[in-house]
Tab-separated table of C-alpha atoms and ligand atoms in Angstrom:
chain	number	residue	atom	x	y	z
A	3	MET	CA	5.340	194.198	69.621
A	4	GLU	CA	7.621	197.180	69.582
A	5	ASN	CA	10.584	194.961	70.102
A	6	VAL	CA	11.294	194.544	66.430
A	7	LYS	CA	14.816	193.483	65.688
A	8	LYS	CA	16.515	195.914	63.415
A	9	LYS	CA	20.114	196.495	62.510
A	10	PRO	CA	21.721	198.795	65.071
A	11	ALA	CA	23.085	202.092	63.804
A	12	ASP	CA	26.723	201.967	62.754
A	13	LEU	CA	29.126	204.633	61.625
A	14	ALA	CA	28.668	203.865	57.941
A	15	THR	CA	24.908	204.455	58.237
A	16	ILE	CA	25.485	207.711	60.075
A	17	ILE	CA	27.899	208.957	57.406
A	18	LYS	CA	25.495	207.923	54.675
A	19	GLN	CA	22.548	209.713	56.250
A	20	ALA	CA	24.639	212.847	56.763
A	21	LYS	CA	25.572	212.797	53.068
A	22	LYS	CA	21.893	212.922	52.184
A	23	ARG	CA	21.880	216.253	53.994
A	24	ASN	CA	25.014	217.345	52.163
A	25	MET	CA	27.124	216.964	55.259
A	26	ASP	CA	30.563	215.513	54.722
A	27	LEU	CA	31.483	214.189	58.114
A	28	ASP	CA	35.095	213.482	59.004
A	29	GLU	CA	35.037	209.692	58.985
A	30	ARG	CA	38.418	209.156	60.563
A	31	PHE	CA	37.651	211.449	63.442
A	32	LEU	CA	34.275	209.845	64.078
A	33	ALA	CA	35.801	206.367	63.867
A	34	LYS	CA	38.133	207.390	66.681
A	35	VAL	CA	35.207	208.699	68.682
A	36	PHE	CA	33.233	205.521	68.085
A	37	ASN	CA	36.111	203.238	69.086
A	38	PHE	CA	36.588	205.191	72.275
A	39	ALA	CA	32.897	205.033	73.178
A	40	GLU	CA	32.597	201.369	72.273
A	41	LYS	CA	35.546	200.505	74.464
A	42	ALA	CA	34.166	202.593	77.316
A	43	HIS	CA	30.743	200.908	77.193
A	44	GLN	CA	32.151	197.437	76.605
A	45	GLY	CA	30.157	194.740	78.345
A	46	GLN	CA	27.329	197.111	79.262
A	47	LYS	CA	23.782	196.298	78.276
A	48	ARG	CA	20.626	198.355	77.930
A	49	ALA	CA	17.403	197.395	79.698
A	50	SER	CA	16.315	196.069	76.311
A	51	GLY	CA	19.223	193.603	76.384
A	52	GLU	CA	21.162	195.092	73.498
A	53	PRO	CA	24.753	196.327	73.791
A	54	TYR	CA	24.848	199.765	75.363
A	55	ILE	CA	26.781	201.350	72.495
A	56	ASN	CA	23.685	200.974	70.294
A	57	HIS	CA	21.983	203.717	72.250
A	58	PRO	CA	24.463	206.574	71.695
A	59	MET	CA	24.856	205.455	68.085
A	60	GLU	CA	21.087	205.599	67.521
A	61	ALA	CA	21.037	209.077	69.034
A	62	ALA	CA	23.878	210.075	66.708
A	63	LEU	CA	21.972	208.679	63.731
A	64	ILE	CA	18.915	210.807	64.562
A	65	LEU	CA	21.160	213.868	64.502
A	66	ALA	CA	22.869	212.854	61.275
A	67	LYS	CA	19.449	212.635	59.659
A	68	LEU	CA	18.855	216.197	60.780
A	69	GLY	CA	22.020	217.319	59.075
A	70	LEU	CA	24.056	218.192	62.142
A	71	GLY	CA	27.826	218.580	62.214
A	72	GLU	CA	30.455	216.234	63.569
A	73	ILE	CA	30.903	217.965	66.908
A	74	THR	CA	27.240	217.363	67.661
A	75	ILE	CA	27.431	213.800	66.337
A	76	ALA	CA	30.574	213.121	68.364
A	77	GLY	CA	28.892	214.623	71.427
A	78	ALA	CA	25.985	212.217	70.938
A	79	ILE	CA	28.233	209.165	70.583
A	80	LEU	CA	30.048	210.117	73.774
A	81	HIS	CA	27.091	211.457	75.734
A	82	ASP	CA	26.815	208.654	78.307
A	83	VAL	CA	30.524	207.951	78.731
A	84	PRO	CA	31.352	210.067	81.822
A	85	GLU	CA	28.147	209.030	83.565
A	86	ASP	CA	28.150	205.292	83.028
A	87	THR	CA	31.741	204.207	82.407
A	88	ASN	CA	35.209	204.329	83.942
A	89	TYR	CA	36.265	207.049	81.552
A	90	THR	CA	35.984	210.656	82.632
A	91	LEU	CA	35.371	214.024	81.044
A	92	LYS	CA	39.118	214.618	81.324
A	93	ASP	CA	39.706	211.596	79.099
A	94	ILE	CA	37.257	212.972	76.569
A	95	GLU	CA	38.899	216.387	76.634
A	96	LYS	CA	42.341	214.865	76.227
A	97	ASN	CA	41.245	212.810	73.223
A	98	PHE	CA	38.721	215.032	71.495
A	99	GLY	CA	39.189	218.568	72.733
A	100	LYS	CA	37.536	221.098	74.988
A	101	LYS	CA	34.433	221.832	72.913
A	102	ILE	CA	33.215	218.246	72.785
A	103	ALA	CA	34.069	217.731	76.448
A	104	PHE	CA	32.031	220.808	77.299
A	105	ILE	CA	28.984	219.591	75.415
A	106	VAL	CA	29.243	216.107	76.924
A	107	SER	CA	29.592	217.579	80.400
A	108	GLY	CA	26.352	219.477	79.798
A	109	ILE	CA	24.545	216.253	78.912
A	110	SER	CA	25.801	214.320	81.896
A	111	HIS	CA	24.922	217.252	84.121
A	112	LEU	CA	21.403	217.125	82.711
A	113	GLY	CA	21.248	213.415	83.419
A	114	LYS	CA	21.825	214.019	87.109
A	115	ILE	CA	19.122	216.598	87.549
A	116	LYS	CA	16.011	215.112	89.093
A	117	LEU	CA	13.128	217.020	87.623
A	118	ARG	CA	10.548	215.917	90.173
A	119	ASP	CA	10.310	215.442	93.897
A	120	LYS	CA	8.817	212.451	95.698
A	121	GLN	CA	5.302	213.857	95.307
A	122	LYS	CA	5.965	213.897	91.575
A	123	HIS	CA	5.814	217.673	91.433
A	124	TYR	CA	8.345	219.351	89.258
A	125	ASN	CA	11.257	220.636	91.274
A	126	LEU	CA	11.473	224.247	90.225
A	127	GLU	CA	15.038	224.805	91.238
A	128	ASN	CA	16.126	221.754	89.266
A	129	LEU	CA	14.129	222.643	86.208
A	130	ARG	CA	15.815	225.991	86.349
A	131	LYS	CA	19.180	224.260	86.449
A	132	MET	CA	18.219	222.172	83.491
A	133	PHE	CA	17.487	225.196	81.362
A	134	LEU	CA	20.663	226.896	82.452
A	135	VAL	CA	22.683	223.922	81.267
A	136	MET	CA	20.785	223.811	78.005
A	137	ALA	CA	21.348	227.507	77.528
A	138	SER	CA	25.108	227.045	77.678
A	139	ASP	CA	25.229	225.394	74.254
A	140	ILE	CA	22.236	224.697	72.068
A	141	ARG	CA	23.842	221.497	70.827
A	142	THR	CA	23.364	220.127	74.315
A	143	VAL	CA	19.612	220.541	73.921
A	144	ILE	CA	19.587	218.912	70.528
A	145	ILE	CA	21.622	215.913	71.693
A	146	LYS	CA	19.397	215.622	74.749
A	147	LEU	CA	16.355	215.495	72.470
A	148	ALA	CA	17.918	212.738	70.366
A	149	ASP	CA	18.859	210.864	73.556
A	150	ARG	CA	15.282	211.137	74.777
A	151	TYR	CA	13.900	210.108	71.401
A	152	HIS	CA	15.806	206.855	71.453
A	153	ASN	CA	14.982	206.268	75.121
A	154	MET	CA	11.315	206.640	74.259
A	155	GLN	CA	11.677	204.094	71.471
A	156	THR	CA	13.040	201.584	73.938
A	157	LEU	CA	10.811	202.547	76.862
A	158	TRP	CA	8.934	199.256	76.660
A	159	ALA	CA	11.907	197.605	78.382
A	160	LYS	CA	11.581	199.747	81.523
A	161	GLN	CA	9.568	199.351	84.730
A	162	PRO	CA	6.011	200.744	84.518
A	163	GLN	CA	6.770	203.440	87.084
A	164	LYS	CA	9.771	204.630	85.149
A	165	GLN	CA	7.797	204.495	81.941
A	166	GLN	CA	5.224	206.838	83.438
A	167	ARG	CA	7.755	209.330	84.689
A	168	ILE	CA	9.860	209.426	81.546
A	169	ALA	CA	6.879	209.589	79.200
A	170	LYS	CA	5.272	212.400	81.168
A	171	GLU	CA	8.445	214.430	81.164
A	172	THR	CA	8.706	213.869	77.445
A	173	LEU	CA	5.210	215.179	76.877
A	174	GLU	CA	5.499	218.112	79.246
A	175	ILE	CA	9.094	219.236	78.818
A	176	TYR	CA	10.913	217.752	75.838
A	177	ALA	CA	8.201	217.861	73.176
A	178	PRO	CA	7.582	221.576	73.853
A	179	ILE	CA	11.311	222.210	73.609
A	180	ALA	CA	11.442	220.441	70.237
A	181	ASN	CA	8.452	222.477	69.151
A	182	ARG	CA	10.058	225.722	70.190
A	183	LEU	CA	13.119	224.768	68.162
A	184	GLY	CA	10.807	224.257	65.210
A	185	MET	CA	11.615	220.550	65.026
A	186	GLY	CA	8.085	219.539	64.139
A	187	GLU	CA	8.667	215.934	63.179
A	188	LEU	CA	10.669	215.237	66.304
A	189	LYS	CA	8.055	216.908	68.473
A	190	GLY	CA	5.289	214.845	66.869
A	191	ASP	CA	7.214	211.600	67.267
A	192	LEU	CA	8.057	212.316	70.906
A	193	GLU	CA	4.394	212.997	71.673
A	194	ASP	CA	3.243	209.863	69.906
A	195	LEU	CA	5.768	207.723	71.740
A	196	ALA	CA	4.683	209.205	75.084
A	197	PHE	CA	0.948	209.052	74.404
A	198	LYS	CA	0.349	205.369	75.164
A	199	TYR	CA	2.318	205.471	78.416
A	200	VAL	CA	0.833	208.683	79.785
A	201	TYR	CA	-2.790	208.025	78.801
A	202	PRO	CA	-2.997	204.260	78.207
A	203	ASP	CA	-6.821	204.094	78.359
A	204	LYS	CA	-7.345	207.036	76.083
A	205	TYR	CA	-4.761	205.659	73.718
A	206	GLU	CA	-6.587	202.345	73.457
A	207	GLY	CA	-9.929	204.049	72.926
A	208	PHE	CA	-8.429	206.320	70.353
A	209	LEU	CA	-6.988	203.421	68.400
A	210	LYS	CA	-10.358	201.694	68.396
A	211	ILE	CA	-12.077	204.748	66.902
A	212	THR	CA	-9.457	205.476	64.329
A	213	LYS	CA	-8.050	202.139	63.227
A	214	ASP	CA	-10.305	201.311	60.288
A	215	LYS	CA	-10.798	204.912	59.275
A	216	TYR	CA	-7.079	205.459	59.206
A	217	LYS	CA	-6.733	202.771	56.588
A	218	GLN	CA	-9.524	204.278	54.516
A	219	TYR	CA	-7.887	207.665	54.711
A	220	GLN	CA	-4.587	206.255	53.630
A	221	ALA	CA	-6.193	204.717	50.592
A	222	ILE	CA	-7.775	208.072	49.744
A	223	SER	CA	-4.423	209.747	50.151
A	224	LYS	CA	-2.706	207.271	47.870
A	225	LYS	CA	-5.300	207.615	45.167
A	226	SER	CA	-5.263	211.411	45.416
A	227	ILE	CA	-1.504	211.525	45.060
A	228	GLN	CA	-1.585	209.363	41.957
A	229	GLU	CA	-4.290	211.446	40.325
A	230	ILE	CA	-2.771	214.818	41.180
A	231	GLU	CA	0.633	213.679	40.014
A	232	LYS	CA	-0.851	212.520	36.740
A	233	MET	CA	-2.636	215.834	36.278
A	234	LEU	CA	0.498	217.861	37.030
A	235	LYS	CA	2.553	215.851	34.574
A	236	LEU	CA	-0.109	216.165	31.911
A	237	GLN	CA	-0.220	219.928	32.409
A	238	LYS	CA	3.598	220.032	32.517
A	239	VAL	CA	3.595	221.793	35.859
A	240	PRO	CA	7.007	221.498	37.516
A	241	PHE	CA	7.234	220.112	41.057
A	242	MET	CA	10.012	218.498	43.059
A	243	ASP	CA	8.112	215.950	45.072
A	244	ILE	CA	4.627	214.837	45.969
A	245	HIS	CA	3.930	212.641	48.945
A	246	GLY	CA	1.374	211.876	51.619
A	247	ARG	CA	1.563	212.670	55.266
A	248	THR	CA	-0.529	211.267	58.084
A	249	LYS	CA	-1.282	213.388	61.086
A	250	HIS	CA	0.622	212.457	64.225
A	251	LEU	CA	-1.527	210.327	66.540
A	252	TYR	CA	-1.383	212.519	69.608
A	253	ARG	CA	-2.150	215.665	67.629
A	254	LEU	CA	-5.074	213.903	66.001
A	255	TYR	CA	-6.292	212.776	69.400
A	256	LEU	CA	-6.194	216.342	70.754
A	257	LYS	CA	-8.082	217.579	67.720
A	258	LEU	CA	-10.632	214.775	67.932
A	259	LYS	CA	-11.397	215.722	71.517
A	260	LYS	CA	-12.426	219.154	70.283
A	261	TYR	CA	-14.784	217.565	67.770
A	262	GLN	CA	-16.554	215.095	70.082
A	263	MET	CA	-14.336	212.313	68.733
A	264	ASN	CA	-15.982	212.601	65.332
A	265	LEU	CA	-13.316	211.770	62.789
A	266	ASP	CA	-15.491	212.912	59.887
A	267	LYS	CA	-15.107	216.496	61.003
A	268	ILE	CA	-11.370	216.483	60.609
A	269	TYR	CA	-10.085	217.140	57.133
A	270	ASP	CA	-6.376	216.813	57.614
A	271	VAL	CA	-5.999	213.285	58.964
A	272	VAL	CA	-4.111	212.668	55.764
A	273	ALA	CA	-2.737	215.330	53.506
A	274	VAL	CA	-1.071	215.509	50.148
A	275	ARG	CA	2.139	217.443	50.205
A	276	ILE	CA	3.574	219.049	47.101
A	277	ILE	CA	7.126	220.374	47.213
A	278	VAL	CA	8.101	222.994	44.655
A	279	LYS	CA	11.151	225.119	44.004
A	280	ASN	CA	10.279	228.515	45.390
A	281	VAL	CA	7.629	230.779	46.853
A	282	ARG	CA	6.337	231.913	43.482
A	283	GLN	CA	5.756	228.336	42.416
A	284	CYS	CA	3.881	227.675	45.639
A	285	TYR	CA	1.229	230.205	44.688
A	286	ARG	CA	1.231	229.019	41.125
A	287	MET	CA	0.679	225.450	42.294
A	288	LEU	CA	-2.196	226.549	44.528
A	289	GLY	CA	-3.826	228.168	41.508
A	290	ILE	CA	-3.440	225.023	39.451
A	291	ILE	CA	-4.850	222.816	42.178
A	292	HIS	CA	-7.870	225.108	42.558
A	293	GLN	CA	-8.344	225.111	38.822
A	294	HIS	CA	-8.738	221.353	38.867
A	295	TYR	CA	-10.334	220.697	42.213
A	296	ARG	CA	-12.931	222.807	43.939
A	297	PRO	CA	-11.575	224.199	47.225
A	298	MET	CA	-13.613	224.126	50.383
A	299	ILE	CA	-14.625	227.550	51.629
A	300	GLY	CA	-12.742	228.818	54.650
A	301	ARG	CA	-10.022	226.187	54.416
A	302	ILE	CA	-7.418	228.062	52.390
A	303	LYS	CA	-4.580	229.074	54.666
A	304	ASP	CA	-1.627	231.146	53.613
A	305	TYR	CA	1.082	230.433	56.158
A	306	ILE	CA	3.642	231.905	53.785
A	307	ALA	CA	2.283	235.443	54.044
A	308	LEU	CA	1.295	234.797	57.661
A	309	PRO	CA	3.638	232.198	59.193
A	310	LYS	CA	2.683	230.399	62.389
A	311	PRO	CA	4.280	231.634	65.629
A	312	ASN	CA	6.968	228.942	65.485
A	313	GLY	CA	7.901	229.972	61.944
A	314	TYR	CA	5.958	227.308	60.035
A	315	ARG	CA	5.333	228.251	56.398
A	316	SER	CA	3.164	226.503	53.779
A	317	LEU	CA	-0.004	226.946	51.783
A	318	HIS	CA	-2.881	224.740	52.939
A	319	THR	CA	-6.114	224.130	51.114
A	320	THR	CA	-8.827	221.518	51.463
A	321	ILE	CA	-10.178	220.351	48.138
A	322	PHE	CA	-12.871	218.056	46.878
A	323	GLY	CA	-10.189	215.735	45.692
A	324	PRO	CA	-9.790	213.272	42.887
A	325	ALA	CA	-10.854	210.350	45.068
A	326	GLY	CA	-14.206	212.086	45.521
A	327	LYS	CA	-13.343	212.938	49.106
A	328	LEU	CA	-12.183	216.038	50.902
A	329	ILE	CA	-8.448	216.105	51.325
A	330	GLU	CA	-5.963	218.699	52.483
A	331	VAL	CA	-3.199	219.747	50.124
A	332	GLN	CA	-0.064	221.372	51.517
A	333	ILE	CA	2.184	223.280	49.158
A	334	ARG	CA	5.645	224.457	50.146
A	335	SER	CA	9.132	225.062	48.847
A	336	LYS	CA	11.971	222.664	49.597
A	337	GLU	CA	13.427	225.146	52.027
A	338	MET	CA	10.122	225.497	53.883
A	339	HIS	CA	9.803	221.733	53.973
A	340	GLU	CA	13.204	221.207	55.520
A	341	GLU	CA	12.571	223.989	57.988
A	342	SER	CA	9.292	222.488	59.093
A	343	GLU	CA	10.783	219.043	59.554
A	344	MET	CA	14.103	219.969	61.086
A	345	GLY	CA	13.587	223.415	62.516
A	346	ILE	CA	16.697	225.015	63.726
A	347	ALA	CA	18.895	222.360	62.196
A	348	ALA	CA	17.621	223.278	58.735
A	349	HIS	CA	19.093	226.739	58.987
A	350	TRP	CA	22.479	225.161	59.226
A	351	LEU	CA	22.068	223.648	55.820
A	352	TYR	CA	21.585	227.090	54.391
A	353	THR	CA	24.285	228.867	56.336
A	354	GLU	CA	27.067	226.417	55.670
A	355	LYS	CA	27.632	227.317	52.053
A	356	GLY	CA	31.212	228.284	51.432
A	357	LYS	CA	34.283	226.665	52.783
A	358	LYS	CA	33.566	223.532	54.681
A	359	THR	CA	36.368	223.382	57.164
A	360	GLU	CA	35.192	221.942	60.414
A	361	ALA	CA	36.008	225.034	62.479
A	362	ASN	CA	34.439	227.300	59.924
A	363	LEU	CA	31.312	225.239	59.715
A	364	GLU	CA	30.760	224.857	63.408
A	365	LYS	CA	31.350	228.556	63.883
A	366	ARG	CA	28.811	229.487	61.247
A	367	GLN	CA	26.349	227.097	62.774
A	368	ALA	CA	26.915	228.559	66.192
A	369	ASP	CA	26.426	232.071	64.799
A	370	SER	CA	23.173	231.226	63.128
A	371	LEU	CA	21.987	229.493	66.252
A	372	ASN	CA	22.856	232.399	68.444
A	373	LYS	CA	20.729	234.595	66.303
A	374	GLU	CA	17.893	232.137	66.457
A	375	LEU	CA	18.047	231.437	70.079
A	376	ASN	CA	17.778	234.566	72.061
A	377	TRP	CA	15.272	232.768	74.168
A	378	VAL	CA	17.954	230.424	75.334
A	379	LYS	CA	20.016	233.334	76.515
A	380	GLN	CA	17.055	234.671	78.303
A	381	LEU	CA	16.811	231.460	80.233
A	382	ARG	CA	19.996	232.471	81.954
A	383	ASN	CA	18.142	235.304	83.606
A	384	TRP	CA	15.698	232.795	84.875
A	385	GLN	CA	15.924	233.617	88.563
A	386	LYS	CA	14.260	236.947	88.088
A	387	TYR	CA	11.088	235.351	86.946
A	388	VAL	CA	10.821	232.277	89.030
A	389	GLY	CA	8.524	232.546	91.972
A	390	ARG	CA	7.940	229.967	94.631
A	391	ASP	CA	4.771	228.300	93.458
A	392	SER	CA	4.588	226.117	90.419
A	393	LYS	CA	1.860	228.091	88.685
A	394	GLN	CA	4.138	231.058	88.609
A	395	PHE	CA	6.932	228.838	87.456
A	396	PHE	CA	5.046	227.429	84.536
A	397	ARG	CA	3.866	230.853	83.588
A	398	SER	CA	7.408	232.091	83.461
A	399	LEU	CA	8.520	228.925	81.711
A	400	ARG	CA	6.122	229.721	78.940
A	401	ILE	CA	7.105	233.350	78.902
A	402	ASP	CA	10.789	232.669	78.596
A	403	PHE	CA	10.266	229.885	76.228
A	404	PHE	CA	8.293	231.797	73.762
A	405	LYS	CA	10.305	234.934	73.652
A	406	ASP	CA	8.781	237.627	71.495
A	407	ARG	CA	5.404	236.092	72.171
A	408	ILE	CA	3.005	237.089	74.880
A	409	PHE	CA	0.175	235.179	76.365
A	410	ALA	CA	-2.980	236.914	77.428
A	411	CYS	CA	-6.233	235.339	78.416
A	412	THR	CA	-9.929	235.900	78.045
A	413	PRO	CA	-12.116	236.238	81.163
A	414	ALA	CA	-13.046	232.590	80.529
A	415	GLY	CA	-9.371	231.648	80.782
A	416	GLU	CA	-8.681	230.892	77.143
A	417	VAL	CA	-5.089	231.714	76.333
A	418	ILE	CA	-4.388	233.915	73.333
A	419	ASP	CA	-0.868	233.849	71.922
A	420	LEU	CA	0.256	237.207	70.500
A	421	PRO	CA	3.470	238.889	69.428
A	422	GLN	CA	5.070	241.422	71.721
A	423	GLY	CA	3.522	244.859	71.422
A	424	ALA	CA	0.092	243.490	70.543
A	425	THR	CA	-2.951	245.537	71.523
A	426	PRO	CA	-6.578	244.735	72.428
A	427	ILE	CA	-7.295	245.157	68.718
A	428	ASP	CA	-5.060	242.175	67.927
A	429	PHE	CA	-6.539	240.272	70.826
A	430	ALA	CA	-10.113	240.851	69.613
A	431	TYR	CA	-9.340	239.746	66.062
A	432	ALA	CA	-7.438	236.748	67.350
A	433	ILE	CA	-10.670	235.625	69.021
A	434	HIS	CA	-12.895	236.228	66.025
A	435	THR	CA	-13.386	238.732	63.209
A	436	GLU	CA	-16.873	239.510	64.465
A	437	VAL	CA	-15.581	240.216	67.943
A	438	GLY	CA	-13.027	242.599	66.468
A	439	ASN	CA	-15.534	244.400	64.308
A	440	ALA	CA	-18.030	244.775	67.126
A	441	MET	CA	-15.468	246.035	69.638
A	442	ILE	CA	-16.089	249.407	71.275
A	443	ALA	CA	-13.777	249.195	74.288
A	444	ALA	CA	-11.456	246.889	76.214
A	445	ARG	CA	-10.654	246.117	79.800
A	446	VAL	CA	-7.361	244.749	81.022
A	447	ASN	CA	-7.347	243.099	84.404
A	448	GLU	CA	-10.791	244.618	84.887
A	449	LYS	CA	-9.677	248.181	84.196
A	450	LYS	CA	-10.662	250.076	81.112
A	451	VAL	CA	-7.744	250.719	78.737
A	452	ALA	CA	-7.184	252.527	75.470
A	453	LEU	CA	-7.322	250.313	72.403
A	454	ASN	CA	-3.644	250.974	71.737
A	455	HIS	CA	-2.687	249.586	75.160
A	456	LYS	CA	0.285	247.229	74.858
A	457	ILE	CA	-0.803	243.945	76.355
A	458	ARG	CA	1.626	242.399	78.798
A	459	ASN	CA	2.180	238.779	79.545
A	460	GLY	CA	-0.469	237.143	81.644
A	461	GLU	CA	-2.953	239.991	81.412
A	462	MET	CA	-6.629	239.210	81.290
A	463	VAL	CA	-8.213	241.044	78.403
A	464	GLU	CA	-11.912	241.552	78.052
A	465	ILE	CA	-13.320	242.887	74.798
A	466	ILE	CA	-16.482	244.938	75.121
A	467	THR	CA	-18.635	244.721	72.039
A	468	GLN	CA	-21.743	246.409	70.769
A	469	LYS	CA	-24.417	244.246	69.276
A	470	GLY	CA	-24.875	244.837	65.580
A	471	LYS	CA	-21.649	246.785	65.102
A	472	THR	CA	-19.826	245.359	62.090
A	473	LYS	CA	-17.375	248.058	61.103
A	474	PRO	CA	-13.930	248.569	62.565
A	475	SER	CA	-12.362	252.002	62.853
A	476	GLU	CA	-9.837	252.899	60.205
A	477	GLU	CA	-7.533	254.268	62.849
A	478	TRP	CA	-7.182	250.761	64.338
A	479	LEU	CA	-4.863	249.901	61.509
A	480	GLU	CA	-2.229	252.039	63.193
A	481	HIS	CA	-2.474	250.070	66.408
A	482	ALA	CA	-2.776	246.547	65.072
A	483	LYS	CA	0.451	244.624	65.463
A	484	THR	CA	-0.498	241.303	63.894
A	485	GLY	CA	-0.870	240.733	60.196
A	486	MET	CA	-4.040	238.838	60.922
A	487	ALA	CA	-5.773	241.818	62.580
A	488	THR	CA	-4.600	244.163	59.814
A	489	VAL	CA	-5.940	241.923	57.082
A	490	LYS	CA	-9.249	241.405	58.838
A	491	ILE	CA	-9.720	245.122	59.498
A	492	LYS	CA	-9.003	245.978	55.879
A	493	GLN	CA	-11.379	243.300	54.641
A	494	SER	CA	-14.136	244.454	56.966
A	495	LEU	CA	-13.630	248.082	55.970
A	496	LYS	CA	-13.794	247.167	52.320
A	497	LYS	CA	-16.920	245.150	52.864
A	498	SER	CA	-18.703	247.925	54.702
A	499	LYS	CA	-17.669	250.429	52.032
A	500	LYS	CA	-19.193	248.171	49.443
A	501	ILE	CA	-22.383	247.891	51.425
A	502	ASN	CA	-22.493	251.657	51.940
A	503	TRP	CA	-21.994	252.142	48.273
A	504	LEU	CA	-24.778	249.704	47.463
A	505	VAL	CA	-27.049	251.366	49.992
A	506	ALA	CA	-26.161	254.777	48.559
A	507	LYS	CA	-26.867	253.567	45.047
A	508	LYS	CA	-30.176	252.152	46.117
A	509	THR	CA	-31.204	255.321	47.923
A	510	ASN	CA	-30.056	257.396	44.995
A	511	GLY	CA	-32.107	255.218	42.753
A	512	VAL	CA	-35.191	255.849	44.840
A	513	LYS	CA	-34.535	259.557	44.817
A	514	SER	CA	-34.059	259.967	41.110
B	18	LIG	MN1	21.623	208.426	76.898
């Protein structure tokens, strides 16, 4: 069962984990914070039967592993004090200062907001409040995510009804927030923890399909790692780390659904990850891997030149691997790796060089976060966007959430995610290269538009194509906003030039 006894998080573990992230936490200060919280929660128990203090300490440990500073860690240790004990926010302020009290007040405010009404619909006004609180200090969001993460780990101890509600909220609200912050690991874990409570039947079925295969895949992964490592060492190719990663369950489930639950069609159930020093070595490593293992056509993805919308960078390739099976290899620098695992928190590791005074550090962190998180600020202007019905609400939730991104849809309702300023040209190439090449006109909300029309959020875009047309217009390059469209247009132009040239040569040949 999930109820595996493990040593509860203590301060020493937290400090140790922080050190691994090069964070020197102020031990004396945190000891004071811990003693205060322990005293406040004395005698209280969690639904799981363990002492209450374990919960805030586990949340703090999650944050220490992400490399967060002591204000955030202290906020996590204290996060349930005003809500559940005889001590107040005033006590916290008196002992630990205004900043920490402010962050803790945000968390306890969040705890009081009921996200749904009796009919289990999301309460729009309250969701709005939630985002306003989160927007006041990003550390509030991050602590809330750690709080939720630990609550999900101990959800087995709750009533089934509560399990349902909490797990659903996690899937629908908190995992997307983690994703938007670029905290990929956390997002994946939150989804996996929620999966079995939200869709118990599907979860069971999924496990049945995947259980044995999963083991096979893991064996393949292990063998591949050994072989590749041996090869790299033999060739004296430098690398920092090589390890395996297994796809998160819920993500795999979603992908499987697209492929009629056929696991054989999915090539990245397990992947080999190679960490190198810098971008140049990433490309070098890709070359070396391809030299030794044949890559699968159409499976080489350069997310360094073309990062994913949430900032993810890596090189991906699927190779006919050393274990005689197809396996995905992911190549990235250490910096990219930390960014993909820890998202926004990773930036702190790279901005805190220099003097490490607490005030200095927290200020730098706050600066870098402010730059990152314009979307949070935008949440403050929420009212403007929120309509009365929930469809409108969720549309605006997405809009605000993914600032700098727009969402347009096809007449069939498929949502296409584009950067701001994107045109029908980008839209067409986002659907498919062939659609782009064959495009002759576009309609937006059923009206004809110029191809340089700037698509707005929520617009329905219809691409009108001409059968047999395979050549884009050179002038489109001026109006394409996405790197993807630009690359595809250039490639298609090149291709058609080549063909023209060949045709010309052939005709010339006939003539002469
Ligand atoms: Mn809590």
